[in-house]
Amino acid sequence: MALRFCSIASGSSGNCYLVRSDSTSILIDVGIAGKRILERLENRGVYPEDIKGIFITHEHIDHVKSLKKVSGTALNAQIYCSTGTYEAISDKVESNKTTLISAGQEINVGDITIFPFALSHDAADPLGFSIRSGSRQLTIITDTGYVTDEILQHAETADALILEANHEVNILNMGSYPYSLKRRILGNEGHLSNEAAGDCICHVLNCRDGREPLKVALAHLSKENNTPQQAYLTIRNILFEEDYYLDKDVKMCVIPRDEASVYMEV
């Protein structure tokens, strides 16, 4: 059984991802206008009644903006989030449609199995997700200040990574953000830089022992402190320094910020 991934939006202005198996569709976050989410899903052949689960990483507005709208339209979808996240968004959800989950738990939705893991972000109780169907695994790692050992354990077994490459450190340091915001982004509960993403990919490749090329989609890029070209170039160079090569070892793309991506086959 294969998995397919499509980004509906990715970045500091809003995030929403679609993951599909042969018979099940779920969303990860709903952080842009509900109308735009539903339109982009329909353009990908997915309708509200097809959605069986909405998984929320954390309570920041760029991840939950249209939770009430989308969950009220996707009547077959249960909402899954941590206790801390639920306490922060309880005004946006119905308790009878919400299932509380935690890191290390196994959740089954149709023929998809979801494994949450803890992130290091300035939110109540943020989670990342590894998603499996059959023998295939997709791991989503965004909104974390650094890559913990727990995150690495999930990344090491993934066939595809959706990996945050939020900022280029030099661009951020030279930019117009207030000092306090720069410190937040660069801190251990902030966001992953291009360099940190590159180091994470190198670690994963070192654990793969000749498997097929790792698929990587760079996500959650900052509009002000990064560009798709910069993220791609920085990470390509880090890989090259460690004797890893695009297409041979890694198939890498950059997710567009404000439009739906093409499907990634996992």
JSON list of N, CA and C in Angstrom, two decimals, residues 72-142:
[
{"chain": "A", "resi": 72, "resn": "GLY", "atom": "N", "xyz": [-16.25, 21.24, 10.89]},
{"chain": "A", "resi": 72, "resn": "GLY", "atom": "CA", "xyz": [-17.69, 21.31, 10.76]},
{"chain": "A", "resi": 72, "resn": "GLY", "atom": "C", "xyz": [-18.19, 20.89, 9.40]},
{"chain": "A", "resi": 73, "resn": "THR", "atom": "N", "xyz": [-17.30, 20.90, 8.40]},
{"chain": "A", "resi": 73, "resn": "THR", "atom": "CA", "xyz": [-17.65, 20.48, 7.04]},
{"chain": "A", "resi": 73, "resn": "THR", "atom": "C", "xyz": [-17.30, 19.02, 6.80]},
{"chain": "A", "resi": 74, "resn": "ALA", "atom": "N", "xyz": [-16.15, 18.60, 7.33]},
{"chain": "A", "resi": 74, "resn": "ALA", "atom": "CA", "xyz": [-15.71, 17.21, 7.19]},
{"chain": "A", "resi": 74, "resn": "ALA", "atom": "C", "xyz": [-16.33, 16.39, 8.31]},
{"chain": "A", "resi": 75, "resn": "LEU", "atom": "N", "xyz": [-17.58, 16.01, 8.11]},
{"chain": "A", "resi": 75, "resn": "LEU", "atom": "CA", "xyz": [-18.37, 15.42, 9.20]},
{"chain": "A", "resi": 75, "resn": "LEU", "atom": "C", "xyz": [-17.89, 14.04, 9.62]},
{"chain": "A", "resi": 76, "resn": "ASN", "atom": "N", "xyz": [-17.12, 13.37, 8.77]},
{"chain": "A", "resi": 76, "resn": "ASN", "atom": "CA", "xyz": [-16.61, 12.04, 9.12]},
{"chain": "A", "resi": 76, "resn": "ASN", "atom": "C", "xyz": [-15.26, 12.09, 9.83]},
{"chain": "A", "resi": 77, "resn": "ALA", "atom": "N", "xyz": [-14.74, 13.29, 10.04]},
{"chain": "A", "resi": 77, "resn": "ALA", "atom": "CA", "xyz": [-13.38, 13.43, 10.56]},
{"chain": "A", "resi": 77, "resn": "ALA", "atom": "C", "xyz": [-13.36, 13.63, 12.05]},
{"chain": "A", "resi": 78, "resn": "GLN", "atom": "N", "xyz": [-12.60, 12.81, 12.75]},
{"chain": "A", "resi": 78, "resn": "GLN", "atom": "CA", "xyz": [-12.29, 13.03, 14.15]},
{"chain": "A", "resi": 78, "resn": "GLN", "atom": "C", "xyz": [-11.07, 13.93, 14.23]},
{"chain": "A", "resi": 79, "resn": "ILE", "atom": "N", "xyz": [-11.01, 14.78, 15.26]},
{"chain": "A", "resi": 79, "resn": "ILE", "atom": "CA", "xyz": [-9.86, 15.65, 15.49]},
{"chain": "A", "resi": 79, "resn": "ILE", "atom": "C", "xyz": [-8.94, 14.97, 16.51]},
{"chain": "A", "resi": 80, "resn": "TYR", "atom": "N", "xyz": [-7.64, 14.98, 16.21]},
{"chain": "A", "resi": 80, "resn": "TYR", "atom": "CA", "xyz": [-6.65, 14.36, 17.09]},
{"chain": "A", "resi": 80, "resn": "TYR", "atom": "C", "xyz": [-5.62, 15.41, 17.48]},
{"chain": "A", "resi": 81, "resn": "CYS", "atom": "N", "xyz": [-5.41, 15.56, 18.79]},
{"chain": "A", "resi": 81, "resn": "CYS", "atom": "CA", "xyz": [-4.41, 16.51, 19.27]},
{"chain": "A", "resi": 81, "resn": "CYS", "atom": "C", "xyz": [-4.01, 16.15, 20.69]},
{"chain": "A", "resi": 82, "resn": "SER", "atom": "N", "xyz": [-2.93, 16.75, 21.16]},
{"chain": "A", "resi": 82, "resn": "SER", "atom": "CA", "xyz": [-2.46, 16.51, 22.52]},
{"chain": "A", "resi": 82, "resn": "SER", "atom": "C", "xyz": [-3.37, 17.21, 23.52]},
{"chain": "A", "resi": 83, "resn": "THR", "atom": "N", "xyz": [-3.25, 16.83, 24.78]},
{"chain": "A", "resi": 83, "resn": "THR", "atom": "CA", "xyz": [-4.04, 17.47, 25.84]},
{"chain": "A", "resi": 83, "resn": "THR", "atom": "C", "xyz": [-3.73, 18.96, 25.92]},
{"chain": "A", "resi": 84, "resn": "GLY", "atom": "N", "xyz": [-2.44, 19.30, 25.86]},
{"chain": "A", "resi": 84, "resn": "GLY", "atom": "CA", "xyz": [-2.08, 20.72, 25.93]},
{"chain": "A", "resi": 84, "resn": "GLY", "atom": "C", "xyz": [-2.64, 21.51, 24.77]},
{"chain": "A", "resi": 85, "resn": "THR", "atom": "N", "xyz": [-2.59, 20.93, 23.58]},
{"chain": "A", "resi": 85, "resn": "THR", "atom": "CA", "xyz": [-3.15, 21.62, 22.41]},
{"chain": "A", "resi": 85, "resn": "THR", "atom": "C", "xyz": [-4.65, 21.77, 22.56]},
{"chain": "A", "resi": 86, "resn": "TYR", "atom": "N", "xyz": [-5.32, 20.71, 23.01]},
{"chain": "A", "resi": 86, "resn": "TYR", "atom": "CA", "xyz": [-6.78, 20.78, 23.17]},
{"chain": "A", "resi": 86, "resn": "TYR", "atom": "C", "xyz": [-7.18, 21.89, 24.15]},
{"chain": "A", "resi": 87, "resn": "GLU", "atom": "N", "xyz": [-6.48, 22.02, 25.24]},
{"chain": "A", "resi": 87, "resn": "GLU", "atom": "CA", "xyz": [-6.81, 23.06, 26.22]},
{"chain": "A", "resi": 87, "resn": "GLU", "atom": "C", "xyz": [-6.65, 24.45, 25.62]},
{"chain": "A", "resi": 88, "resn": "ALA", "atom": "N", "xyz": [-5.75, 24.59, 24.65]},
{"chain": "A", "resi": 88, "resn": "ALA", "atom": "CA", "xyz": [-5.54, 25.90, 24.02]},
{"chain": "A", "resi": 88, "resn": "ALA", "atom": "C", "xyz": [-6.53, 26.19, 22.90]},
{"chain": "A", "resi": 89, "resn": "ILE", "atom": "N", "xyz": [-7.16, 25.15, 22.35]},
{"chain": "A", "resi": 89, "resn": "ILE", "atom": "CA", "xyz": [-8.06, 25.35, 21.19]},
{"chain": "A", "resi": 89, "resn": "ILE", "atom": "C", "xyz": [-9.48, 24.85, 21.47]},
{"chain": "A", "resi": 90, "resn": "SER", "atom": "N", "xyz": [-9.82, 24.65, 22.72]},
{"chain": "A", "resi": 90, "resn": "SER", "atom": "CA", "xyz": [-11.11, 24.03, 23.05]},
{"chain": "A", "resi": 90, "resn": "SER", "atom": "C", "xyz": [-12.30, 24.84, 22.53]},
{"chain": "A", "resi": 91, "resn": "ASP", "atom": "N", "xyz": [-12.10, 26.14, 22.31]},
{"chain": "A", "resi": 91, "resn": "ASP", "atom": "CA", "xyz": [-13.19, 26.97, 21.79]},
{"chain": "A", "resi": 91, "resn": "ASP", "atom": "C", "xyz": [-13.42, 26.73, 20.30]},
{"chain": "A", "resi": 92, "resn": "LYS", "atom": "N", "xyz": [-12.51, 26.01, 19.64]},
{"chain": "A", "resi": 92, "resn": "LYS", "atom": "CA", "xyz": [-12.62, 25.79, 18.20]},
{"chain": "A", "resi": 92, "resn": "LYS", "atom": "C", "xyz": [-13.12, 24.39, 17.86]},
{"chain": "A", "resi": 93, "resn": "VAL", "atom": "N", "xyz": [-13.27, 23.52, 18.85]},
{"chain": "A", "resi": 93, "resn": "VAL", "atom": "CA", "xyz": [-13.60, 22.13, 18.57]},
{"chain": "A", "resi": 93, "resn": "VAL", "atom": "C", "xyz": [-14.72, 21.64, 19.48]},
{"chain": "A", "resi": 94, "resn": "GLU", "atom": "N", "xyz": [-15.41, 20.60, 19.03]},
{"chain": "A", "resi": 94, "resn": "GLU", "atom": "CA", "xyz": [-16.40, 19.92, 19.86]},
{"chain": "A", "resi": 94, "resn": "GLU", "atom": "C", "xyz": [-15.72, 18.76, 20.56]},
{"chain": "A", "resi": 95, "resn": "SER", "atom": "N", "xyz": [-15.94, 18.65, 21.87]},
{"chain": "A", "resi": 95, "resn": "SER", "atom": "CA", "xyz": [-15.24, 17.63, 22.64]},
{"chain": "A", "resi": 95, "resn": "SER", "atom": "C", "xyz": [-15.58, 16.22, 22.16]},
{"chain": "A", "resi": 96, "resn": "ASN", "atom": "N", "xyz": [-16.81, 16.01, 21.68]},
{"chain": "A", "resi": 96, "resn": "ASN", "atom": "CA", "xyz": [-17.19, 14.67, 21.23]},
{"chain": "A", "resi": 96, "resn": "ASN", "atom": "C", "xyz": [-16.58, 14.31, 19.88]},
{"chain": "A", "resi": 97, "resn": "LYS", "atom": "N", "xyz": [-15.96, 15.28, 19.22]},
{"chain": "A", "resi": 97, "resn": "LYS", "atom": "CA", "xyz": [-15.28, 15.02, 17.95]},
{"chain": "A", "resi": 97, "resn": "LYS", "atom": "C", "xyz": [-13.77, 15.02, 18.11]},
{"chain": "A", "resi": 98, "resn": "THR", "atom": "N", "xyz": [-13.30, 15.07, 19.35]},
{"chain": "A", "resi": 98, "resn": "THR", "atom": "CA", "xyz": [-11.87, 15.22, 19.61]},
{"chain": "A", "resi": 98, "resn": "THR", "atom": "C", "xyz": [-11.34, 14.02, 20.38]},
{"chain": "A", "resi": 99, "resn": "THR", "atom": "N", "xyz": [-10.22, 13.49, 19.92]},
{"chain": "A", "resi": 99, "resn": "THR", "atom": "CA", "xyz": [-9.52, 12.41, 20.60]},
{"chain": "A", "resi": 99, "resn": "THR", "atom": "C", "xyz": [-8.16, 12.93, 21.05]},
{"chain": "A", "resi": 100, "resn": "LEU", "atom": "N", "xyz": [-7.88, 12.81, 22.33]},
{"chain": "A", "resi": 100, "resn": "LEU", "atom": "CA", "xyz": [-6.60, 13.26, 22.87]},
{"chain": "A", "resi": 100, "resn": "LEU", "atom": "C", "xyz": [-5.55, 12.18, 22.67]},
{"chain": "A", "resi": 101, "resn": "ILE", "atom": "N", "xyz": [-4.39, 12.60, 22.18]},
{"chain": "A", "resi": 101, "resn": "ILE", "atom": "CA", "xyz": [-3.31, 11.67, 21.88]},
{"chain": "A", "resi": 101, "resn": "ILE", "atom": "C", "xyz": [-2.02, 12.17, 22.52]},
{"chain": "A", "resi": 102, "resn": "SER", "atom": "N", "xyz": [-1.01, 11.31, 22.55]},
{"chain": "A", "resi": 102, "resn": "SER", "atom": "CA", "xyz": [0.26, 11.70, 23.15]},
{"chain": "A", "resi": 102, "resn": "SER", "atom": "C", "xyz": [1.41, 11.02, 22.41]},
{"chain": "A", "resi": 103, "resn": "ALA", "atom": "N", "xyz": [2.61, 11.54, 22.60]},
{"chain": "A", "resi": 103, "resn": "ALA", "atom": "CA", "xyz": [3.79, 10.97, 21.98]},
{"chain": "A", "resi": 103, "resn": "ALA", "atom": "C", "xyz": [3.95, 9.51, 22.38]},
{"chain": "A", "resi": 104, "resn": "GLY", "atom": "N", "xyz": [4.32, 8.69, 21.41]},
{"chain": "A", "resi": 104, "resn": "GLY", "atom": "CA", "xyz": [4.51, 7.27, 21.67]},
{"chain": "A", "resi": 104, "resn": "GLY", "atom": "C", "xyz": [3.28, 6.42, 21.48]},
{"chain": "A", "resi": 105, "resn": "GLN", "atom": "N", "xyz": [2.14, 7.05, 21.27]},
{"chain": "A", "resi": 105, "resn": "GLN", "atom": "CA", "xyz": [0.89, 6.33, 21.07]},
{"chain": "A", "resi": 105, "resn": "GLN", "atom": "C", "xyz": [0.76, 5.89, 19.60]},
{"chain": "A", "resi": 106, "resn": "GLU", "atom": "N", "xyz": [-0.03, 4.86, 19.37]},
{"chain": "A", "resi": 106, "resn": "GLU", "atom": "CA", "xyz": [-0.33, 4.39, 18.02]},
{"chain": "A", "resi": 106, "resn": "GLU", "atom": "C", "xyz": [-1.80, 4.63, 17.75]},
{"chain": "A", "resi": 107, "resn": "ILE", "atom": "N", "xyz": [-2.10, 5.34, 16.65]},
{"chain": "A", "resi": 107, "resn": "ILE", "atom": "CA", "xyz": [-3.49, 5.65, 16.30]},
{"chain": "A", "resi": 107, "resn": "ILE", "atom": "C", "xyz": [-3.77, 5.08, 14.92]},
{"chain": "A", "resi": 108, "resn": "ASN", "atom": "N", "xyz": [-4.86, 4.37, 14.79]},
{"chain": "A", "resi": 108, "resn": "ASN", "atom": "CA", "xyz": [-5.26, 3.80, 13.52]},
{"chain": "A", "resi": 108, "resn": "ASN", "atom": "C", "xyz": [-6.47, 4.54, 12.97]},
{"chain": "A", "resi": 109, "resn": "VAL", "atom": "N", "xyz": [-6.36, 5.01, 11.74]},
{"chain": "A", "resi": 109, "resn": "VAL", "atom": "CA", "xyz": [-7.46, 5.64, 11.03]},
{"chain": "A", "resi": 109, "resn": "VAL", "atom": "C", "xyz": [-7.55, 4.95, 9.68]},
{"chain": "A", "resi": 110, "resn": "GLY", "atom": "N", "xyz": [-8.57, 4.13, 9.49]},
{"chain": "A", "resi": 110, "resn": "GLY", "atom": "CA", "xyz": [-8.65, 3.34, 8.27]},
{"chain": "A", "resi": 110, "resn": "GLY", "atom": "C", "xyz": [-7.42, 2.46, 8.14]},
{"chain": "A", "resi": 111, "resn": "ASP", "atom": "N", "xyz": [-6.79, 2.50, 6.97]},
{"chain": "A", "resi": 111, "resn": "ASP", "atom": "CA", "xyz": [-5.60, 1.69, 6.75]},
{"chain": "A", "resi": 111, "resn": "ASP", "atom": "C", "xyz": [-4.31, 2.48, 6.97]},
{"chain": "A", "resi": 112, "resn": "ILE", "atom": "N", "xyz": [-4.41, 3.62, 7.70]},
{"chain": "A", "resi": 112, "resn": "ILE", "atom": "CA", "xyz": [-3.26, 4.43, 8.04]},
{"chain": "A", "resi": 112, "resn": "ILE", "atom": "C", "xyz": [-3.00, 4.30, 9.55]},
{"chain": "A", "resi": 113, "resn": "THR", "atom": "N", "xyz": [-1.73, 4.19, 9.92]},
{"chain": "A", "resi": 113, "resn": "THR", "atom": "CA", "xyz": [-1.35, 4.20, 11.32]},
{"chain": "A", "resi": 113, "resn": "THR", "atom": "C", "xyz": [-0.48, 5.43, 11.57]},
{"chain": "A", "resi": 114, "resn": "ILE", "atom": "N", "xyz": [-0.81, 6.18, 12.61]},
{"chain": "A", "resi": 114, "resn": "ILE", "atom": "CA", "xyz": [-0.11, 7.42, 12.93]},
{"chain": "A", "resi": 114, "resn": "ILE", "atom": "C", "xyz": [0.60, 7.26, 14.26]},
{"chain": "A", "resi": 115, "resn": "PHE", "atom": "N", "xyz": [1.87, 7.68, 14.29]},
{"chain": "A", "resi": 115, "resn": "PHE", "atom": "CA", "xyz": [2.68, 7.61, 15.50]},
{"chain": "A", "resi": 115, "resn": "PHE", "atom": "C", "xyz": [3.12, 9.04, 15.86]},
{"chain": "A", "resi": 116, "resn": "PRO", "atom": "N", "xyz": [2.54, 9.66, 16.88]},
{"chain": "A", "resi": 116, "resn": "PRO", "atom": "CA", "xyz": [2.96, 11.00, 17.28]},
{"chain": "A", "resi": 116, "resn": "PRO", "atom": "C", "xyz": [4.30, 10.97, 18.02]},
{"chain": "A", "resi": 117, "resn": "PHE", "atom": "N", "xyz": [5.03, 12.06, 17.91]},
{"chain": "A", "resi": 117, "resn": "PHE", "atom": "CA", "xyz": [6.27, 12.23, 18.69]},
{"chain": "A", "resi": 117, "resn": "PHE", "atom": "C", "xyz": [6.39, 13.69, 19.11]},
{"chain": "A", "resi": 118, "resn": "ALA", "atom": "N", "xyz": [7.12, 13.92, 20.20]},
{"chain": "A", "resi": 118, "resn": "ALA", "atom": "CA", "xyz": [7.22, 15.26, 20.77]},
{"chain": "A", "resi": 118, "resn": "ALA", "atom": "C", "xyz": [8.15, 16.14, 19.94]},
{"chain": "A", "resi": 119, "resn": "LEU", "atom": "N", "xyz": [7.77, 17.42, 19.82]},
{"chain": "A", "resi": 119, "resn": "LEU", "atom": "CA", "xyz": [8.60, 18.44, 19.20]},
{"chain": "A", "resi": 119, "resn": "LEU", "atom": "C", "xyz": [9.11, 19.40, 20.27]},
{"chain": "A", "resi": 120, "resn": "SER", "atom": "N", "xyz": [10.12, 20.20, 19.92]},
{"chain": "A", "resi": 120, "resn": "SER", "atom": "CA", "xyz": [10.64, 21.23, 20.83]},
{"chain": "A", "resi": 120, "resn": "SER", "atom": "C", "xyz": [10.26, 22.60, 20.26]},
{"chain": "A", "resi": 121, "resn": "HIS", "atom": "N", "xyz": [9.09, 23.08, 20.67]},
{"chain": "A", "resi": 121, "resn": "HIS", "atom": "CA", "xyz": [8.56, 24.32, 20.13]},
{"chain": "A", "resi": 121, "resn": "HIS", "atom": "C", "xyz": [7.83, 25.06, 21.25]},
{"chain": "A", "resi": 122, "resn": "ASP", "atom": "N", "xyz": [7.73, 26.39, 21.12]},
{"chain": "A", "resi": 122, "resn": "ASP", "atom": "CA", "xyz": [7.11, 27.18, 22.19]},
{"chain": "A", "resi": 122, "resn": "ASP", "atom": "C", "xyz": [5.59, 27.12, 22.09]},
{"chain": "A", "resi": 123, "resn": "ALA", "atom": "N", "xyz": [5.07, 25.93, 22.27]},
{"chain": "A", "resi": 123, "resn": "ALA", "atom": "CA", "xyz": [3.63, 25.66, 22.25]},
{"chain": "A", "resi": 123, "resn": "ALA", "atom": "C", "xyz": [3.30, 24.76, 23.42]},
{"chain": "A", "resi": 124, "resn": "ALA", "atom": "N", "xyz": [2.01, 24.53, 23.66]},
{"chain": "A", "resi": 124, "resn": "ALA", "atom": "CA", "xyz": [1.58, 23.84, 24.86]},
{"chain": "A", "resi": 124, "resn": "ALA", "atom": "C", "xyz": [2.08, 22.40, 24.92]},
{"chain": "A", "resi": 125, "resn": "ASP", "atom": "N", "xyz": [1.95, 21.66, 23.86]},
{"chain": "A", "resi": 125, "resn": "ASP", "atom": "CA", "xyz": [2.34, 20.24, 23.86]},
{"chain": "A", "resi": 125, "resn": "ASP", "atom": "C", "xyz": [2.41, 19.78, 22.41]},
{"chain": "A", "resi": 126, "resn": "PRO", "atom": "N", "xyz": [3.38, 20.29, 21.64]},
{"chain": "A", "resi": 126, "resn": "PRO", "atom": "CA", "xyz": [3.39, 20.07, 20.18]},
{"chain": "A", "resi": 126, "resn": "PRO", "atom": "C", "xyz": [3.79, 18.65, 19.81]},
{"chain": "A", "resi": 127, "resn": "LEU", "atom": "N", "xyz": [3.27, 18.20, 18.68]},
{"chain": "A", "resi": 127, "resn": "LEU", "atom": "CA", "xyz": [3.54, 16.85, 18.18]},
{"chain": "A", "resi": 127, "resn": "LEU", "atom": "C", "xyz": [3.91, 16.88, 16.70]},
{"chain": "A", "resi": 128, "resn": "GLY", "atom": "N", "xyz": [4.83, 16.01, 16.33]},
{"chain": "A", "resi": 128, "resn": "GLY", "atom": "CA", "xyz": [5.05, 15.66, 14.94]},
{"chain": "A", "resi": 128, "resn": "GLY", "atom": "C", "xyz": [4.44, 14.29, 14.70]},
{"chain": "A", "resi": 129, "resn": "PHE", "atom": "N", "xyz": [4.44, 13.85, 13.45]},
{"chain": "A", "resi": 129, "resn": "PHE", "atom": "CA", "xyz": [3.75, 12.61, 13.13]},
{"chain": "A", "resi": 129, "resn": "PHE", "atom": "C", "xyz": [4.53, 11.77, 12.12]},
{"chain": "A", "resi": 130, "resn": "SER", "atom": "N", "xyz": [4.66, 10.48, 12.42]},
{"chain": "A", "resi": 130, "resn": "SER", "atom": "CA", "xyz": [5.04, 9.48, 11.43]},
{"chain": "A", "resi": 130, "resn": "SER", "atom": "C", "xyz": [3.78, 8.76, 11.01]},
{"chain": "A", "resi": 131, "resn": "ILE", "atom": "N", "xyz": [3.62, 8.61, 9.71]},
{"chain": "A", "resi": 131, "resn": "ILE", "atom": "CA", "xyz": [2.39, 8.04, 9.14]},
{"chain": "A", "resi": 131, "resn": "ILE", "atom": "C", "xyz": [2.78, 6.83, 8.30]},
{"chain": "A", "resi": 132, "resn": "ARG", "atom": "N", "xyz": [2.15, 5.71, 8.58]},
{"chain": "A", "resi": 132, "resn": "ARG", "atom": "CA", "xyz": [2.50, 4.47, 7.88]},
{"chain": "A", "resi": 132, "resn": "ARG", "atom": "C", "xyz": [1.27, 3.84, 7.26]},
{"chain": "A", "resi": 133, "resn": "SER", "atom": "N", "xyz": [1.49, 3.24, 6.11]},
{"chain": "A", "resi": 133, "resn": "SER", "atom": "CA", "xyz": [0.49, 2.40, 5.46]},
{"chain": "A", "resi": 133, "resn": "SER", "atom": "C", "xyz": [1.25, 1.27, 4.79]},
{"chain": "A", "resi": 134, "resn": "GLY", "atom": "N", "xyz": [0.95, 0.03, 5.17]},
{"chain": "A", "resi": 134, "resn": "GLY", "atom": "CA", "xyz": [1.75, -1.08, 4.68]},
{"chain": "A", "resi": 134, "resn": "GLY", "atom": "C", "xyz": [3.18, -0.94, 5.14]},
{"chain": "A", "resi": 135, "resn": "SER", "atom": "N", "xyz": [4.11, -1.01, 4.21]},
{"chain": "A", "resi": 135, "resn": "SER", "atom": "CA", "xyz": [5.53, -0.91, 4.55]},
{"chain": "A", "resi": 135, "resn": "SER", "atom": "C", "xyz": [6.09, 0.49, 4.36]},
{"chain": "A", "resi": 136, "resn": "ARG", "atom": "N", "xyz": [5.27, 1.46, 4.02]},
{"chain": "A", "resi": 136, "resn": "ARG", "atom": "CA", "xyz": [5.75, 2.80, 3.69]},
{"chain": "A", "resi": 136, "resn": "ARG", "atom": "C", "xyz": [5.53, 3.77, 4.86]},
{"chain": "A", "resi": 137, "resn": "GLN", "atom": "N", "xyz": [6.51, 4.65, 5.06]},
{"chain": "A", "resi": 137, "resn": "GLN", "atom": "CA", "xyz": [6.44, 5.62, 6.16]},
{"chain": "A", "resi": 137, "resn": "GLN", "atom": "C", "xyz": [6.78, 7.01, 5.69]},
{"chain": "A", "resi": 138, "resn": "LEU", "atom": "N", "xyz": [5.94, 7.96, 6.07]},
{"chain": "A", "resi": 138, "resn": "LEU", "atom": "CA", "xyz": [6.13, 9.39, 5.86]},
{"chain": "A", "resi": 138, "resn": "LEU", "atom": "C", "xyz": [6.25, 10.04, 7.23]},
{"chain": "A", "resi": 139, "resn": "THR", "atom": "N", "xyz": [7.27, 10.85, 7.44]},
{"chain": "A", "resi": 139, "resn": "THR", "atom": "CA", "xyz": [7.45, 11.52, 8.73]},
{"chain": "A", "resi": 139, "resn": "THR", "atom": "C", "xyz": [7.46, 13.02, 8.51]},
{"chain": "A", "resi": 140, "resn": "ILE", "atom": "N", "xyz": [6.64, 13.73, 9.30]},
{"chain": "A", "resi": 140, "resn": "ILE", "atom": "CA", "xyz": [6.48, 15.18, 9.18]},
{"chain": "A", "resi": 140, "resn": "ILE", "atom": "C", "xyz": [7.13, 15.85, 10.37]},
{"chain": "A", "resi": 141, "resn": "ILE", "atom": "N", "xyz": [8.16, 16.66, 10.09]},
{"chain": "A", "resi": 141, "resn": "ILE", "atom": "CA", "xyz": [8.94, 17.33, 11.15]},
{"chain": "A", "resi": 141, "resn": "ILE", "atom": "C", "xyz": [8.98, 18.82, 10.85]},
{"chain": "A", "resi": 142, "resn": "THR", "atom": "N", "xyz": [8.11, 19.58, 11.48]},
{"chain": "A", "resi": 142, "resn": "THR", "atom": "CA", "xyz": [8.16, 21.04, 11.36]},
{"chain": "A", "resi": 142, "resn": "THR", "atom": "C", "xyz": [7.92, 21.64, 12.74]}
]
